[in-house]
PDB file of C-alpha atoms and ligand atoms in Angstrom:
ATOM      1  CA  UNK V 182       0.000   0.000   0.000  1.00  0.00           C
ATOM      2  CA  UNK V 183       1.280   3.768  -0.929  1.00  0.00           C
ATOM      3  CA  UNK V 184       1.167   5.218   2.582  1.00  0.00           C
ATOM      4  CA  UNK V 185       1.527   9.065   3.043  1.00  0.00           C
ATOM      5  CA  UNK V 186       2.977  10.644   5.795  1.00  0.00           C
ATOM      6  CA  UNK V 187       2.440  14.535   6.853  1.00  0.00           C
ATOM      7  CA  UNK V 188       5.911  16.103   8.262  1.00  0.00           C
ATOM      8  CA  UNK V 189       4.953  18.911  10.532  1.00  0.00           C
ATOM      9  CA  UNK V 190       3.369  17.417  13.814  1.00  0.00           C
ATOM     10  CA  UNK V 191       2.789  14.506  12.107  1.00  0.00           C
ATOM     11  CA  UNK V 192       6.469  12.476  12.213  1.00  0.00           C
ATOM     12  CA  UNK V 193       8.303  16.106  13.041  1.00  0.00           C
ATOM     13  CA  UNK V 194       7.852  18.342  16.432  1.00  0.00           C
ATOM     14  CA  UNK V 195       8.514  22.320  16.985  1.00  0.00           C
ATOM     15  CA  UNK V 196      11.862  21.165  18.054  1.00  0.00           C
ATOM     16  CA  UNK V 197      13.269  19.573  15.353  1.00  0.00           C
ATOM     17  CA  UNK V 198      12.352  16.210  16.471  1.00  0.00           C
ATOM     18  CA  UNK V 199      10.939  12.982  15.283  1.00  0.00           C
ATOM     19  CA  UNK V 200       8.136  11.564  16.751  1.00  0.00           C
ATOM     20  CA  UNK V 201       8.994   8.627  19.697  1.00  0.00           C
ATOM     21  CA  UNK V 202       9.218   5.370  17.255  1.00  0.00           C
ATOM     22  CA  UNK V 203       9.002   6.726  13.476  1.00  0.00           C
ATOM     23  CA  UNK V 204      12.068   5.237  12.328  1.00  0.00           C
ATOM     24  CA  UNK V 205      10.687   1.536  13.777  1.00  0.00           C
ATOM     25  CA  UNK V 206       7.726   2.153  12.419  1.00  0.00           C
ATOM     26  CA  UNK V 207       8.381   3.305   9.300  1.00  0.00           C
ATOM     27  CA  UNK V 208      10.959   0.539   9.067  1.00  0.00           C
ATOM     28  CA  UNK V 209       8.122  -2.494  10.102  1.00  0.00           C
ATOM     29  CA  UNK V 210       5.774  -0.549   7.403  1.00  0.00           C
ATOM     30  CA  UNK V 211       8.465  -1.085   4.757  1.00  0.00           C
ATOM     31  CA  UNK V 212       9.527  -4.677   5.805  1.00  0.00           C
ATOM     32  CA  UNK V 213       5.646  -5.693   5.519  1.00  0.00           C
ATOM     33  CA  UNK V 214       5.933  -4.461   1.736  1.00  0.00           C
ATOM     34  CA  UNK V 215       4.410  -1.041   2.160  1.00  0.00           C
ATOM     35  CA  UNK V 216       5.648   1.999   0.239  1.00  0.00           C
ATOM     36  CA  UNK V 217       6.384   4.828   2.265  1.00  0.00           C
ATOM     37  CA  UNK V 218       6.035   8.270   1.054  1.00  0.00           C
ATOM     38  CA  UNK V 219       6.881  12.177   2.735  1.00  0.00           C
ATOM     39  CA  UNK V 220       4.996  15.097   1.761  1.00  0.00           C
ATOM     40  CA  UNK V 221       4.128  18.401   3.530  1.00  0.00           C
ATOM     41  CA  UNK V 222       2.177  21.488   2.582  1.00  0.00           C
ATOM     42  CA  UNK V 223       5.476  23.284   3.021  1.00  0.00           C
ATOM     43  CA  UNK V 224       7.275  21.417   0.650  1.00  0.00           C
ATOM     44  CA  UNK V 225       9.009  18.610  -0.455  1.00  0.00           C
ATOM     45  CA  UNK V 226      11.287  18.262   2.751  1.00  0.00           C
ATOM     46  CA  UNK V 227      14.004  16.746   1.558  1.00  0.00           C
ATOM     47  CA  UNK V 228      16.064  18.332   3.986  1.00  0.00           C
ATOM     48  CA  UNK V 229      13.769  16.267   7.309  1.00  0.00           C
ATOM     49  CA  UNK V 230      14.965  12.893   5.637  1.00  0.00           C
ATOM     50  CA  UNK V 231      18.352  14.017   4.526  1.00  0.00           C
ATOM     51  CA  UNK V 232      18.486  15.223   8.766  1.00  0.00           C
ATOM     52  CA  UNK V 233      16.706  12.536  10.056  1.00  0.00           C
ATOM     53  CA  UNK V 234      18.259   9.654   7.544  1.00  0.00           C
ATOM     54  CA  UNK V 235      14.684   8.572   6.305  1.00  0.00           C
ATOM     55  CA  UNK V 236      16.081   8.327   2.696  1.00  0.00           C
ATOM     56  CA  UNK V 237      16.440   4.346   2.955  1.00  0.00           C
ATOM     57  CA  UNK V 238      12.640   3.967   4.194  1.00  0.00           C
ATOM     58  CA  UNK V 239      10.872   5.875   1.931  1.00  0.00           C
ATOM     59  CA  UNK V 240       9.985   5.391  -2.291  1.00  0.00           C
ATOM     60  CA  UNK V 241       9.213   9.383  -2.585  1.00  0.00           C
ATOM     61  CA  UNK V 242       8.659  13.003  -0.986  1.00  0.00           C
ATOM     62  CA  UNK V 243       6.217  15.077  -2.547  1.00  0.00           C
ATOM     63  CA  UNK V 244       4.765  18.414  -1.761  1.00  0.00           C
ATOM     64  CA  UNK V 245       1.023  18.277   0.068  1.00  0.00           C
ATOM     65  CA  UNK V 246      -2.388  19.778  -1.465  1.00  0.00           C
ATOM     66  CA  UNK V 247      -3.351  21.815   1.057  1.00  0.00           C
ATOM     67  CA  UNK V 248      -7.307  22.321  -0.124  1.00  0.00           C
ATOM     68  CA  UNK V 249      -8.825  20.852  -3.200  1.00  0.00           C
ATOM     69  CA  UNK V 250      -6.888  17.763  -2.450  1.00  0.00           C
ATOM     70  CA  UNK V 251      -7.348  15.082  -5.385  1.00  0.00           C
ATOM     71  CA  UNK V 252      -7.931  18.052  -8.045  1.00  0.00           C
ATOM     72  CA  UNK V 253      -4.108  19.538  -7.428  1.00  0.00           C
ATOM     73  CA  UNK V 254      -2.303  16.223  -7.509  1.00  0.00           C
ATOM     74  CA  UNK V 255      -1.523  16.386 -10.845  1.00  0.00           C
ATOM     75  CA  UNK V 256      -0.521  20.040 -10.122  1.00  0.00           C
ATOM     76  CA  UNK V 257       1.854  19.462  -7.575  1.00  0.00           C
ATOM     77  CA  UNK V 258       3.836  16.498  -9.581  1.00  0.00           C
ATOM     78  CA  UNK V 259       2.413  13.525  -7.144  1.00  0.00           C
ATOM     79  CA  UNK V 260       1.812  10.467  -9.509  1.00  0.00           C
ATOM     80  CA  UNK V 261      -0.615   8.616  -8.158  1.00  0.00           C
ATOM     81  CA  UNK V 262      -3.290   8.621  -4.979  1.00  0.00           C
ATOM     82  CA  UNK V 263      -2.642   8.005  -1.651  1.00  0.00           C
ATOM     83  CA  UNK V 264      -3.627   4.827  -0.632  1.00  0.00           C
ATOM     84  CA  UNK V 265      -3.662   5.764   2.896  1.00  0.00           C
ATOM     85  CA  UNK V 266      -2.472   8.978   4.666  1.00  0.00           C
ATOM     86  CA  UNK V 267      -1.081  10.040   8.055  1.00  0.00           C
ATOM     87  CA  UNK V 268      -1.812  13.185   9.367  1.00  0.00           C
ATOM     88  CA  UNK V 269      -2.546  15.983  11.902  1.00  0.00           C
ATOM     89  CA  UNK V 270      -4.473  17.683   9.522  1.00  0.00           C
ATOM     90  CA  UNK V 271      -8.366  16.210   9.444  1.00  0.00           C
ATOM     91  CA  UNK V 272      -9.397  17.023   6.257  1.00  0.00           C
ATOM     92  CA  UNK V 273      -6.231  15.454   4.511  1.00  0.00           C
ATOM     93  CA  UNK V 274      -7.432  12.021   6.232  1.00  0.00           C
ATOM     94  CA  UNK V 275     -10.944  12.674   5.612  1.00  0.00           C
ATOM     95  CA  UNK V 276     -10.037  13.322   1.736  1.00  0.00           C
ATOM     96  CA  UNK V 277      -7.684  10.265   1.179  1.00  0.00           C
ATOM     97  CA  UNK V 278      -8.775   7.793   4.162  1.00  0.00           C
ATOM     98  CA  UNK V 279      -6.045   6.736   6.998  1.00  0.00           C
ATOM     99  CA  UNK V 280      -5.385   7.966  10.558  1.00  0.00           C
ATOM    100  CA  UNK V 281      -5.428  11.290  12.175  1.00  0.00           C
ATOM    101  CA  UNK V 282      -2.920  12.093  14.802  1.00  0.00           C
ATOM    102  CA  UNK V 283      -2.957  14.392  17.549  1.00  0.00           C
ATOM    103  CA  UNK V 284       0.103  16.898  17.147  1.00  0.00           C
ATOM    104  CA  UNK V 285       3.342  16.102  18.073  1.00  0.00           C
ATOM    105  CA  UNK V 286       5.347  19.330  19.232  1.00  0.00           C
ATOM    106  CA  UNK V 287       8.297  17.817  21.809  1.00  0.00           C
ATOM    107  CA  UNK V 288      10.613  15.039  22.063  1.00  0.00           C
ATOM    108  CA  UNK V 289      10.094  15.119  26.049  1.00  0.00           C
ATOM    109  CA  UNK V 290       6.106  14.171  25.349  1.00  0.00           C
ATOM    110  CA  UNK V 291       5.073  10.734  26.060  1.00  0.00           C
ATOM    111  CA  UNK V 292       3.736   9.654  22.921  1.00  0.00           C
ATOM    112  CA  UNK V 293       2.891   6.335  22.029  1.00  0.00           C
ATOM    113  CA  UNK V 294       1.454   7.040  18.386  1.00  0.00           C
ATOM    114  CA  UNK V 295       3.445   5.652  15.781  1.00  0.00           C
ATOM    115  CA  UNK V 296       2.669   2.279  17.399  1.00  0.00           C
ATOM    116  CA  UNK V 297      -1.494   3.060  16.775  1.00  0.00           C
ATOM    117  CA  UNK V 298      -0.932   3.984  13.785  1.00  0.00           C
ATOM    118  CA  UNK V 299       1.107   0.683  13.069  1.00  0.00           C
ATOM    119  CA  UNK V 300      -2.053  -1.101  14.216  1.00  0.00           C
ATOM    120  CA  UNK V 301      -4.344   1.007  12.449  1.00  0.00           C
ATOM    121  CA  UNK V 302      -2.320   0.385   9.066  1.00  0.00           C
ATOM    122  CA  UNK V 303      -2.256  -3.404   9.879  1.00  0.00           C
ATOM    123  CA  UNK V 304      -6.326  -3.142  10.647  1.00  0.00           C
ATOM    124  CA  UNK V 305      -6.775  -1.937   7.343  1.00  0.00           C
ATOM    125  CA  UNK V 306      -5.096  -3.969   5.301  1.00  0.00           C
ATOM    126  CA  UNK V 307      -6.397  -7.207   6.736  1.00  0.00           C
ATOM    127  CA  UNK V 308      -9.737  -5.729   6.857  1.00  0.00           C
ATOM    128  CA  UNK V 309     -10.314  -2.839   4.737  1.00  0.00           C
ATOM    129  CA  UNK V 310     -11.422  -0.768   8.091  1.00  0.00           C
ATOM    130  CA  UNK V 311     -10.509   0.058  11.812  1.00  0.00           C
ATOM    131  CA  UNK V 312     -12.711  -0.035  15.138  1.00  0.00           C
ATOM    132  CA  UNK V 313     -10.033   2.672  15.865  1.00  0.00           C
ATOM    133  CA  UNK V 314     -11.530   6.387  16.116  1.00  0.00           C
ATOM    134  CA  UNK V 315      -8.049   7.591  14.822  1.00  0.00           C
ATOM    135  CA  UNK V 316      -9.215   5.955  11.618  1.00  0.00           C
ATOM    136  CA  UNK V 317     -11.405   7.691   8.461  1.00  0.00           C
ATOM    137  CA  UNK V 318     -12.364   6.153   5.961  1.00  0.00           C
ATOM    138  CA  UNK V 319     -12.262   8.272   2.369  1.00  0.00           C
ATOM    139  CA  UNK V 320     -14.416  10.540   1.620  1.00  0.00           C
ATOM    140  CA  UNK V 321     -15.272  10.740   5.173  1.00  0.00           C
ATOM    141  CA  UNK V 322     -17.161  14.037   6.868  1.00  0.00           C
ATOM    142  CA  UNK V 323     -15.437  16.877   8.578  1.00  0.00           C
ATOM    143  CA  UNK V 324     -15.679  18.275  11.579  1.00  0.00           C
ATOM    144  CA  UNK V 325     -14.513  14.825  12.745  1.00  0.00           C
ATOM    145  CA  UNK V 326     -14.968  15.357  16.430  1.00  0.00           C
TER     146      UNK V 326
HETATM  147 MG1  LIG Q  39       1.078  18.576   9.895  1.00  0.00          MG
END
């Protein structure tokens, strides 16, 4: 599956951080035949993977939609739809199905995340859903909460 993940918040904090297991996670993801792709709204970050050594994980980093999400794609150079997306951003989830995550700002936060969203993921492919309310399906409604 062509997984998406969001930088800001999402896998990076206010202090220049990665999130507490995204290098294990994105690792497992990769090992279980997953493609793992990096985009932000700011960007293509090549300068988070270069920092954080992501490079060997991922197939791609791409620059985010931020609004009209599917229709600017093409725009914005990404080749083909996410399959499933990881963000702190609801309406990105909502648009593309996957998990929303609360923000991540400080490496000294507990913050157990990366292994939901491992779970989540694995839901989903065995089963095409989650019981998880981190999960949304595509196309799903916002305001999510
Ligand atoms: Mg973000």
């Amino acid at each position: 599956m062509k997984i998406f993940f969001d930088v800001d918040y999402t896998i990076l904090g206010l202090d220049d951080s990665l999130r507490p297991g995204t290098i294990e996670t994105l690792t497992q993801l990769k090992d279980d035949g997953n493609e793992i792709y990096i985009w932000s709204g700011m960007g293509e970050r090549w300068e988070v993977v270069e920092k954080h050594n992501l490079k060997p994980l991922i197939s791609g980093v791409y620059e985010k939609p931020t609004h009209h999400f599917h229709e600017r794609l093409d725009e914005l150079g990404v080749p083909f739809e996410p399959e499933f997306v990881i963000d702190d951003y609801p309406e990105v989830v909502a648009a593309f199905g996957g998990v929303w995550v609360p923000p991540y700002f400080f490496k000294r936060s507990f913050d157990q995340e990366m292994d939901r969203i491992y779970r989540i993921v694995r839901d989903f492919i065995a089963t095409g859903t989650s019981e998880d309310k981190q999960y949304r399906a595509k196309g799903s409604t916002v305001p999510l909460f």
